Structure formats: C-alpha cells, structure tokens
Tab-separated table of C-alpha atoms and ligand atoms in Angstrom:
chain	number	residue	atom	x	y	z
A	1	UNK	CA	0.000	0.000	0.000
A	2	UNK	CA	1.489	3.368	-0.948
A	3	UNK	CA	1.763	5.852	1.868
A	4	UNK	CA	0.695	9.510	1.825
A	5	UNK	CA	3.859	11.600	2.118
A	6	UNK	CA	3.218	14.609	4.348
A	7	UNK	CA	5.551	17.581	4.643
A	8	UNK	CA	5.066	19.214	8.059
A	9	UNK	CA	6.581	22.692	8.359
A	10	UNK	CA	7.426	23.930	11.850
A	11	UNK	CA	7.319	20.362	13.115
A	12	UNK	CA	9.902	21.009	15.831
A	13	UNK	CA	7.765	23.649	17.566
A	14	UNK	CA	4.999	23.223	20.112
A	15	UNK	CA	1.954	22.306	17.999
A	16	UNK	CA	3.770	20.943	14.951
A	17	UNK	CA	5.751	18.455	17.042
A	18	UNK	CA	2.547	17.363	18.758
A	19	UNK	CA	1.054	16.711	15.344
A	20	UNK	CA	4.094	14.695	14.263
A	21	UNK	CA	4.215	12.658	17.483
A	22	UNK	CA	0.502	11.949	17.097
A	23	UNK	CA	0.682	10.963	13.423
A	24	UNK	CA	3.623	8.638	14.026
A	25	UNK	CA	2.397	7.339	17.385
A	26	UNK	CA	0.662	4.011	17.964
A	27	UNK	CA	-2.815	5.496	17.433
A	28	UNK	CA	-1.886	7.529	14.353
A	29	UNK	CA	-2.618	6.517	10.771
A	30	UNK	CA	-0.136	3.909	9.565
A	31	UNK	CA	-0.436	4.937	5.921
A	32	UNK	CA	1.539	8.196	6.160
A	33	UNK	CA	5.177	9.222	6.182
A	34	UNK	CA	6.228	12.534	7.691
A	35	UNK	CA	9.027	14.912	6.791
A	36	UNK	CA	9.561	17.787	9.192
A	37	UNK	CA	10.931	20.983	7.669
A	38	UNK	CA	12.027	23.340	10.418
A	39	UNK	CA	14.564	26.156	10.601
A	40	UNK	CA	15.171	25.562	14.303
A	41	UNK	CA	14.557	29.073	15.516
A	42	UNK	CA	14.663	29.737	19.273
A	43	UNK	CA	11.119	28.247	19.537
A	44	UNK	CA	12.059	24.830	18.164
A	45	UNK	CA	13.328	22.015	20.311
A	46	UNK	CA	14.859	18.807	18.989
A	47	UNK	CA	13.768	17.041	22.176
A	48	UNK	CA	10.136	17.577	21.096
A	49	UNK	CA	10.779	15.042	18.336
A	50	UNK	CA	12.759	12.504	20.365
A	51	UNK	CA	9.759	10.166	20.717
A	52	UNK	CA	9.587	9.679	16.915
A	53	UNK	CA	13.200	10.055	15.860
A	54	UNK	CA	13.666	6.311	15.294
A	55	UNK	CA	10.493	5.824	13.261
A	56	UNK	CA	11.158	4.596	9.725
A	57	UNK	CA	8.282	6.847	8.594
A	58	UNK	CA	9.994	10.019	9.845
A	59	UNK	CA	12.598	12.331	8.385
A	60	UNK	CA	13.928	15.697	9.556
A	61	UNK	CA	15.136	18.443	7.238
A	62	UNK	CA	16.646	21.506	8.842
A	63	UNK	CA	15.888	24.449	6.606
A	64	UNK	CA	13.920	27.587	5.985
A	65	UNK	CA	10.487	27.770	4.375
A	66	UNK	CA	11.722	30.871	2.495
A	67	UNK	CA	14.370	28.794	0.728
A	68	UNK	CA	12.569	28.175	-2.566
A	69	UNK	CA	15.124	25.695	-3.984
A	70	UNK	CA	14.917	23.535	-0.890
A	71	UNK	CA	11.139	23.831	-0.685
A	72	UNK	CA	10.800	22.929	-4.387
A	73	UNK	CA	12.901	19.805	-3.919
A	74	UNK	CA	10.886	18.735	-0.895
A	75	UNK	CA	7.508	19.398	-2.511
A	76	UNK	CA	8.501	17.165	-5.415
A	77	UNK	CA	8.813	14.289	-2.927
A	78	UNK	CA	5.525	14.848	-1.075
A	79	UNK	CA	1.776	14.595	-1.583
A	80	UNK	CA	0.465	16.927	1.105
A	81	UNK	CA	1.625	19.834	3.276
A	82	UNK	CA	0.571	20.755	6.802
A	83	UNK	CA	2.005	24.205	7.434
A	84	UNK	CA	2.657	25.179	11.058
A	85	UNK	CA	5.932	27.082	10.673
A	86	UNK	CA	5.671	30.669	11.832
A	87	UNK	CA	7.017	33.261	14.165
A	88	UNK	CA	4.322	32.912	16.787
A	89	UNK	CA	4.824	35.248	19.741
A	90	UNK	CA	2.906	38.550	19.799
A	91	UNK	CA	5.357	40.287	22.157
A	92	UNK	CA	8.267	39.575	19.831
A	93	UNK	CA	6.279	40.968	16.898
A	94	UNK	CA	5.791	44.192	18.848
A	95	UNK	CA	9.548	44.456	19.427
A	96	UNK	CA	10.345	43.755	15.756
A	97	UNK	CA	7.961	42.597	13.042
A	98	UNK	CA	10.329	42.044	10.122
A	99	UNK	CA	10.969	38.379	10.831
A	100	UNK	CA	7.203	37.838	11.149
A	101	UNK	CA	6.618	39.178	7.643
A	102	UNK	CA	9.542	37.163	6.289
A	103	UNK	CA	8.617	33.784	7.782
A	104	UNK	CA	4.840	34.071	8.012
A	105	UNK	CA	4.081	35.931	4.787
A	106	UNK	CA	7.034	35.360	2.427
A	107	UNK	CA	7.527	31.834	3.792
A	108	UNK	CA	3.897	30.897	3.151
A	109	UNK	CA	4.018	32.343	-0.383
A	110	UNK	CA	7.234	30.412	-1.058
A	111	UNK	CA	5.568	27.172	0.035
A	112	UNK	CA	2.442	27.838	-2.028
A	113	UNK	CA	4.456	28.636	-5.171
A	114	UNK	CA	6.390	25.394	-4.804
A	115	UNK	CA	3.207	23.443	-4.020
A	116	UNK	CA	1.709	24.669	-7.290
A	117	UNK	CA	4.843	23.937	-9.302
A	118	UNK	CA	5.177	20.439	-7.884
A	119	UNK	CA	1.485	19.477	-7.979
A	120	UNK	CA	0.877	19.070	-4.224
A	121	UNK	CA	-2.624	17.716	-3.790
A	122	UNK	CA	-3.516	19.185	-0.384
A	123	UNK	CA	-2.198	22.135	1.656
A	124	UNK	CA	-3.407	22.725	5.220
A	125	UNK	CA	-2.520	26.210	6.431
A	126	UNK	CA	-2.626	26.545	10.231
A	127	UNK	CA	-3.707	29.980	11.424
A	128	UNK	CA	-5.143	31.709	14.472
A	129	UNK	CA	-8.274	33.304	15.943
A	130	UNK	CA	-6.192	36.477	16.352
A	131	UNK	CA	-6.768	37.327	12.680
A	132	UNK	CA	-10.368	38.318	13.522
A	133	UNK	CA	-9.197	40.920	16.048
A	134	UNK	CA	-10.762	41.675	19.400
A	135	UNK	CA	-14.503	41.212	19.938
A	136	UNK	CA	-16.343	42.267	23.109
A	137	UNK	CA	-19.007	39.572	22.887
A	138	UNK	CA	-20.227	36.724	20.706
A	139	UNK	CA	-17.990	34.563	18.509
A	140	UNK	CA	-16.558	35.070	15.024
A	141	UNK	CA	-17.682	32.733	12.277
A	142	UNK	CA	-15.467	31.982	9.305
A	143	UNK	CA	-17.340	34.626	7.273
A	144	UNK	CA	-16.124	37.426	9.545
A	145	UNK	CA	-13.591	39.623	7.691
A	146	UNK	CA	-10.107	39.661	9.164
A	147	UNK	CA	-9.308	42.648	11.367
A	148	UNK	CA	-5.923	41.980	12.971
A	149	UNK	CA	-4.311	44.340	15.449
A	150	UNK	CA	-0.860	43.050	16.384
A	151	UNK	CA	1.954	42.678	13.829
A	152	UNK	CA	1.834	38.901	14.503
A	153	UNK	CA	-1.910	38.728	13.782
A	154	UNK	CA	-1.484	40.915	10.676
A	155	UNK	CA	1.218	38.592	9.336
A	156	UNK	CA	-1.024	35.559	9.918
A	157	UNK	CA	-4.042	37.280	8.323
A	158	UNK	CA	-1.857	38.122	5.319
A	159	UNK	CA	-0.752	34.515	4.982
A	160	UNK	CA	-4.369	33.306	5.251
A	161	UNK	CA	-5.424	35.615	2.427
A	162	UNK	CA	-2.459	34.615	0.302
A	163	UNK	CA	-3.244	30.922	0.845
A	164	UNK	CA	-6.937	31.385	-0.011
A	165	UNK	CA	-6.023	33.460	-3.063
A	166	UNK	CA	-3.836	30.593	-4.258
A	167	UNK	CA	-6.883	28.342	-4.114
A	168	UNK	CA	-9.169	30.844	-5.843
A	169	UNK	CA	-6.708	31.851	-8.538
A	170	UNK	CA	-4.870	28.617	-9.216
A	171	UNK	CA	-7.146	25.917	-7.823
A	172	UNK	CA	-4.645	24.570	-5.270
A	173	UNK	CA	-6.469	22.541	-2.596
A	174	UNK	CA	-5.842	24.862	0.358
A	175	UNK	CA	-7.623	24.468	3.702
A	176	UNK	CA	-7.200	27.078	6.439
A	177	UNK	CA	-7.640	26.428	10.167
A	178	UNK	CA	-8.036	29.187	12.759
A	179	UNK	CA	-7.664	28.012	16.319
A	180	UNK	CA	-7.753	29.617	19.727
A	181	UNK	CA	-4.977	29.601	22.387
A	182	UNK	CA	-3.339	26.190	22.656
A	183	UNK	CA	-1.998	24.721	25.858
A	184	UNK	CA	-0.276	21.456	26.702
A	185	UNK	CA	3.209	19.982	27.118
A	186	UNK	CA	6.276	20.768	24.979
A	187	UNK	CA	5.583	24.511	24.555
A	188	UNK	CA	8.541	26.884	24.719
A	189	UNK	CA	8.195	28.763	28.023
A	190	UNK	CA	7.470	32.257	26.692
A	191	UNK	CA	3.658	32.192	26.435
A	192	UNK	CA	1.511	32.614	29.501
A	193	UNK	CA	0.950	29.033	30.716
A	194	UNK	CA	4.450	27.567	30.384
A	195	UNK	CA	6.090	30.902	31.294
A	196	UNK	CA	4.098	31.254	34.499
A	197	UNK	CA	4.363	27.591	35.498
A	198	UNK	CA	8.141	27.454	35.050
A	199	UNK	CA	8.604	30.741	36.901
A	200	UNK	CA	6.342	29.680	39.760
A	201	UNK	CA	8.179	26.382	40.151
A	202	UNK	CA	11.420	28.391	40.328
A	203	UNK	CA	9.931	30.523	43.124
A	204	UNK	CA	9.780	33.623	40.907
A	205	UNK	CA	7.011	36.192	40.382
A	206	UNK	CA	4.809	36.147	37.282
A	207	UNK	CA	4.055	39.306	35.248
A	208	UNK	CA	0.348	39.856	34.558
A	209	UNK	CA	-0.389	42.428	31.843
A	210	UNK	CA	-2.643	45.444	32.557
A	211	UNK	CA	-5.751	44.670	34.613
A	212	UNK	CA	-5.487	40.944	33.806
A	213	UNK	CA	-8.986	40.874	32.326
A	214	UNK	CA	-8.101	39.976	28.736
A	215	UNK	CA	-10.083	36.902	27.749
A	216	UNK	CA	-8.873	33.912	25.742
A	217	UNK	CA	-10.459	30.603	24.748
A	218	UNK	CA	-8.238	27.670	25.742
A	219	UNK	CA	-7.777	24.685	23.468
A	220	UNK	CA	-5.817	21.593	24.455
A	221	UNK	CA	-3.183	20.788	21.848
A	222	UNK	CA	-4.569	17.211	21.555
A	223	UNK	CA	-7.933	18.635	20.495
A	224	UNK	CA	-6.285	21.046	18.078
A	225	UNK	CA	-4.292	18.263	16.443
A	226	UNK	CA	-7.386	16.088	16.092
A	227	UNK	CA	-9.123	18.986	14.370
A	228	UNK	CA	-6.193	19.593	12.003
A	229	UNK	CA	-6.268	15.906	11.085
A	230	UNK	CA	-10.019	16.106	10.451
A	231	UNK	CA	-9.463	19.096	8.193
A	232	UNK	CA	-6.627	17.332	6.359
A	233	UNK	CA	-8.575	14.141	5.800
A	234	UNK	CA	-12.205	15.310	5.531
A	235	UNK	CA	-12.174	19.066	4.998
A	236	UNK	CA	-13.007	20.854	1.767
A	237	UNK	CA	-10.721	22.791	-0.546
A	238	UNK	CA	-10.857	26.564	-0.177
A	239	UNK	CA	-12.585	26.436	3.201
A	240	UNK	CA	-11.716	28.013	6.549
A	241	UNK	CA	-12.387	26.032	9.733
A	242	UNK	CA	-12.425	27.674	13.169
A	243	UNK	CA	-11.230	25.450	16.015
A	244	UNK	CA	-12.137	26.374	19.591
A	245	UNK	CA	-11.520	24.713	22.933
A	246	UNK	CA	-14.632	25.776	24.830
A	247	UNK	CA	-12.994	27.239	27.961
A	248	UNK	CA	-13.035	31.042	28.112
A	249	UNK	CA	-10.982	32.555	30.891
A	250	UNK	CA	-9.549	35.949	31.687
A	251	UNK	CA	-5.837	36.036	32.427
A	252	UNK	CA	-6.446	36.881	36.063
A	253	UNK	CA	-8.561	33.742	36.518
A	254	UNK	CA	-6.061	31.618	34.610
A	255	UNK	CA	-3.183	32.975	36.701
A	256	UNK	CA	-5.014	32.147	39.940
A	257	UNK	CA	-5.413	28.547	38.731
A	258	UNK	CA	-1.718	28.331	37.839
A	259	UNK	CA	-0.603	29.849	41.146
A	260	UNK	CA	-2.704	27.300	43.016
A	261	UNK	CA	-1.581	24.367	40.849
A	262	UNK	CA	2.076	25.256	41.446
A	263	UNK	CA	1.585	25.653	45.197
A	264	UNK	CA	2.548	29.353	45.139
A	265	UNK	CA	0.848	32.287	46.890
A	266	UNK	CA	-1.088	35.313	45.553
A	267	UNK	CA	1.942	37.536	46.250
A	268	UNK	CA	3.730	35.815	43.362
A	269	UNK	CA	1.596	37.794	40.889
A	270	UNK	CA	2.977	41.148	39.749
A	271	UNK	CA	0.800	43.455	37.637
A	272	UNK	CA	2.904	45.044	34.882
A	273	UNK	CA	2.308	47.641	32.154
A	274	UNK	CA	-0.089	46.281	29.562
A	275	UNK	CA	1.072	44.926	26.218
A	276	UNK	CA	0.723	47.537	23.431
A	277	UNK	CA	-2.630	47.231	21.637
A	278	UNK	CA	-3.507	44.216	23.794
A	279	UNK	CA	-6.607	42.587	22.279
A	280	UNK	CA	-9.295	42.277	24.922
A	281	UNK	CA	-11.054	39.137	23.820
A	282	UNK	CA	-10.974	36.517	21.074
A	283	UNK	CA	-13.687	33.985	20.456
A	284	UNK	CA	-14.346	31.714	17.502
A	285	UNK	CA	-17.549	29.992	16.506
A	286	UNK	CA	-16.450	26.431	15.634
A	287	UNK	CA	-19.862	25.004	14.660
A	288	UNK	CA	-18.760	24.541	11.052
A	289	UNK	CA	-15.973	22.132	12.095
A	290	UNK	CA	-18.457	20.367	14.350
A	291	UNK	CA	-21.207	20.000	11.745
A	292	UNK	CA	-18.997	19.194	8.740
A	293	UNK	CA	-16.186	17.242	10.354
A	294	UNK	CA	-17.581	16.012	13.671
A	295	UNK	CA	-15.033	18.069	15.640
A	296	UNK	CA	-15.663	18.585	19.342
A	297	UNK	CA	-13.059	19.382	22.006
A	298	UNK	CA	-12.689	16.390	24.322
A	299	UNK	CA	-10.148	17.450	26.892
A	300	UNK	CA	-11.540	18.669	30.200
A	301	UNK	CA	-9.750	21.956	30.952
A	302	UNK	CA	-9.064	21.287	34.660
A	303	UNK	CA	-7.618	17.894	33.827
A	304	UNK	CA	-5.603	19.187	30.849
A	305	UNK	CA	-4.186	22.056	32.897
A	306	UNK	CA	-3.208	19.777	35.799
A	307	UNK	CA	-1.461	17.403	33.366
A	308	UNK	CA	0.338	20.312	31.702
A	309	UNK	CA	1.563	21.713	35.020
A	310	UNK	CA	2.748	18.235	36.064
A	311	UNK	CA	4.542	17.805	32.736
A	312	UNK	CA	6.544	21.018	33.235
A	313	UNK	CA	7.365	19.961	36.798
A	314	UNK	CA	8.550	16.509	35.695
A	315	UNK	CA	10.297	17.284	32.377
A	316	UNK	CA	12.789	20.137	32.804
A	317	UNK	CA	15.244	18.065	30.756
A	318	UNK	CA	12.885	18.596	27.755
A	319	UNK	CA	11.827	22.240	28.092
A	320	UNK	CA	14.828	23.735	29.918
A	321	UNK	CA	17.472	24.292	27.236
A	322	UNK	CA	20.130	25.027	29.838
A	323	UNK	CA	19.604	21.501	31.212
A	324	UNK	CA	20.078	19.839	27.812
A	325	UNK	CA	23.498	18.615	26.801
A	326	UNK	CA	24.418	20.369	23.546
A	327	UNK	CA	21.339	22.629	23.813
A	328	UNK	CA	18.237	22.136	21.711
A	329	UNK	CA	19.731	21.882	18.241
A	330	UNK	CA	18.638	19.112	15.917
A	331	UNK	CA	20.502	15.856	15.529
A	332	UNK	CA	20.198	13.369	12.714
A	333	UNK	CA	18.524	15.782	10.295
A	334	UNK	CA	19.666	16.748	6.846
A	335	UNK	CA	20.357	20.393	6.221
A	336	UNK	CA	18.851	22.464	3.446
A	337	UNK	CA	20.433	25.436	1.734
A	338	UNK	CA	21.221	28.661	3.564
A	339	UNK	CA	18.154	30.606	4.724
A	340	UNK	CA	17.033	33.411	2.449
B	401	NAD	P1	6.136	27.642	17.826
B	401	NAD	O1	6.690	29.013	17.898
B	401	NAD	O2	6.199	26.759	19.014
B	401	NAD	O3	6.829	26.822	16.626
B	401	NAD	C1	7.037	27.393	15.364
B	401	NAD	C2	8.022	26.506	14.621
B	401	NAD	O4	8.201	27.052	13.319
B	401	NAD	C3	9.395	26.440	15.289
B	401	NAD	O5	9.823	25.088	15.343
B	401	NAD	C4	10.288	27.250	14.357
B	401	NAD	O6	11.633	26.799	14.334
B	401	NAD	C5	9.592	27.050	13.022
B	401	NAD	N1	9.874	28.148	12.092
B	401	NAD	C6	9.709	29.482	12.291
B	401	NAD	N2	10.086	30.160	11.213
B	401	NAD	C7	10.493	29.251	10.289
B	401	NAD	C8	10.993	29.339	8.976
B	401	NAD	N3	11.176	30.521	8.374
B	401	NAD	N4	11.293	28.190	8.319
B	401	NAD	C9	11.132	26.976	8.903
B	401	NAD	N5	10.670	26.838	10.179
B	401	NAD	C10	10.361	27.958	10.858
B	401	NAD	O7	4.633	27.822	17.319
B	401	NAD	P2	3.335	26.980	17.688
B	401	NAD	O8	2.761	27.520	18.937
B	401	NAD	O9	3.655	25.549	17.590
B	401	NAD	O10	2.381	27.433	16.496
B	401	NAD	C11	2.293	26.670	15.297
B	401	NAD	C12	1.331	27.368	14.364
B	401	NAD	O11	0.064	27.499	15.005
B	401	NAD	C13	1.759	28.772	13.973
B	401	NAD	O12	1.461	28.960	12.610
B	401	NAD	C14	0.898	29.679	14.851
B	401	NAD	O13	0.656	30.906	14.210
B	401	NAD	C15	-0.358	28.848	14.980
B	401	NAD	N6	-1.127	29.100	16.217
B	401	NAD	C16	-0.568	28.883	17.457
B	401	NAD	C17	-1.342	29.096	18.591
B	401	NAD	C18	-0.818	28.819	19.978
B	401	NAD	O14	-1.565	28.965	20.931
B	401	NAD	N7	0.429	28.412	20.142
B	401	NAD	C19	-2.668	29.568	18.472
B	401	NAD	C20	-3.179	29.807	17.207
B	401	NAD	C21	-2.411	29.540	16.070
C-alpha cells in the first residue's frame, strides 16, 4: 500500500511536534510518512521530536520555508503539506515585526508557489483566531472579515489571504484552520501558561499584563491536532475552519489557577504595564468544524491544565534548554540550503 507523504513545516515547535508525534504514534494513521521541515529558531526544540526520531516513517530536514530551492525539492517528494511554521509570539512581533513578515508571509508564499509547481494535492494552512481581532461579545464565524491588530496577527491574516487566493486563482487545494490559544506539554516557556508555570516552580514572580482581564479561549493541543487531522482528511478545498476549545478565561482567573496548581501564593503575581494594543477578547464559533467534520473538544480543561503543570514539573530536561546537553539543536537531520 502506498503511503501519503506529508511535509510538516514547523514540526519542531509546540503544535507541529505534537502533530508529528501523534501521526507517528501508535494510534496515528499507519499509511503516512512525515518529513519535518524546520529552521530551528529559538522556539524549536529537537527534544520535542525525540519520541519519533527512530520511526522509519519520519525524516527531519533543517531548513527555511523561504528557501525556494529547498522547498521545491521537498515538494517534489511529497503529496500533502501541513504548514505550522511561523514566528508565533505577539510580544516579539511588537519588538520587531520584520521576521514575522519574512517567515509568516514570504515563507507561506514560497511554500504555495512550490506546491503549485510540484502538484501538491492538499495544503493545510494553520492559522489563528487572532486574525479576527478583538470582539467584546459573541464569537466570530469563518465569514467574519479579518481585522488583525498586532503585527503577529497581521502577518497571519496576510498569509491566510495569500493561501486562499492561491486556491481561488490557481485551484490549489488549500484548507485554512483558525484556532484559539493552545496549551499542553512541549511549549517553549514564553507564552503565559508555560512561562508562568516554570517561573512559579522556580519561586519567581509572574508578570500579569494590565488589569489581567483579557479573555482567551483555551484549546488543548490534543484537540487542536485532532481537528487539524479532520481538516486534512475530511475538509473541503478553499474552506476556513475555526477550532475552539470551549474554555473562556480571563488572564487573572487563569493565573489564579496556575498559582494554586504550582503551590505558590497570591503575592507571586505582579501586575505590569499592559502589552501595546492588547486585544481584549478573542472567540471563535467552531460550529462549522463540528457540523462538517464532527469536531468537538474532548479534553476537560481542569484535567488538561493539571497534566500540563505536572509535565513542566517533571520534564525540565525537555523544556529547559540550559539543562540539555548540547542545547536544543537538531541531531540526525539533513540540512537544506542557507536561509534566504
Ligand atoms: P512555535 O513558535 O512553538 O513553533 C514554530 C516553529 O516554526 C518552530 O519550530 C520554528 O523553528 C519554526 N519556524 C519558524 N520560522 C520558520 C521558517 N522561516 N522556516 C522553517 N521553520 C520555521 O509555534 P506553535 O505555537 O507551535 O504554532 C504553530 C502554528 O500554530 C503557527 O502557525 C501559529 O501561528 C499557529 N497558532 C498557534 C497558537 C498557539 O496557541 N500556540 C494559536 C493559534 C495559532
């Protein structure tokens, strides 16, 4: 039986590596091979892929999605693409947005051009609820026009539009997913949950932006990955699918849960100057994914959060780069051309 050859960009990051571990794990489909293409920015971690590194259905290529020669060669050897690679942290985009435009916008266009040239038959583009901008109430359906505020969200909205345009203009089978805030193990400790947990375990204070009342919907990475797989296998070309987790919390409430879970006290929370242009609330309406694909989040938030906190407590050798011999660089991968 011939296997579907999937190119996973950004597969050494938080969500991409979860996808790869799931696809190549005992419960994943047996009829796929996976090639990870990842540039190994600060957010990547080779240890995230340790559980699959010996699989004969797995290959790692260290390289940049903006490198069109490399991307062309890889596309020629694959049937489908699941595109996670991106600069993903809003705060970094506020400090400097250039790399966000390069990787998220130019990188996505480079992949799409190569996908067209090499006749890729399916391209899943992973995006974010942040493209819709802040909404005070209700939930955004897929028909809502994009209205991004941060440079990160603007770069993702641009890449969504570019990907959809490639479908409309050239007929490439592109499917776009827009998910809410992911949580779970293996996330680089810069976003709120892993940052706060690792600081609290170290006995340090945690910085809460503004009044702490910004609201996010929390999605366990297992649920997100299941939804991406549903979109890859059962979704429709040219469609957008929102993916939500079903647990809305403000940051103050989330922080209180984390403080308690880590056995710290309320004095470990320090209110700091708000993030510039901090979006107040995101919320996606994910009924389309439910009705068309049967998607429904399964992970109970309290349980998922407790497991995540325990994972960070028990696995510093995975997430703490300073504790890893030789740091977090890749081993055993082939290297592409120099980054553009
Ligand atoms: P991450 O920052 O953990 O990982 C991103 C990965 O992409 C890293 O391994 C990095 O090395 C790689 N990468 C970055 N630029 C690259 C380039 N030019 N070439 C090749 N590889 C490159 O991100 P994540 O949290 O796993 O997010 C994955 C995707 O999901 C992103 O597209 C992000 O926008 C989207 N998303 C994330 C969340 C979330 O809560 N984390 C929510 C909504 C959407």
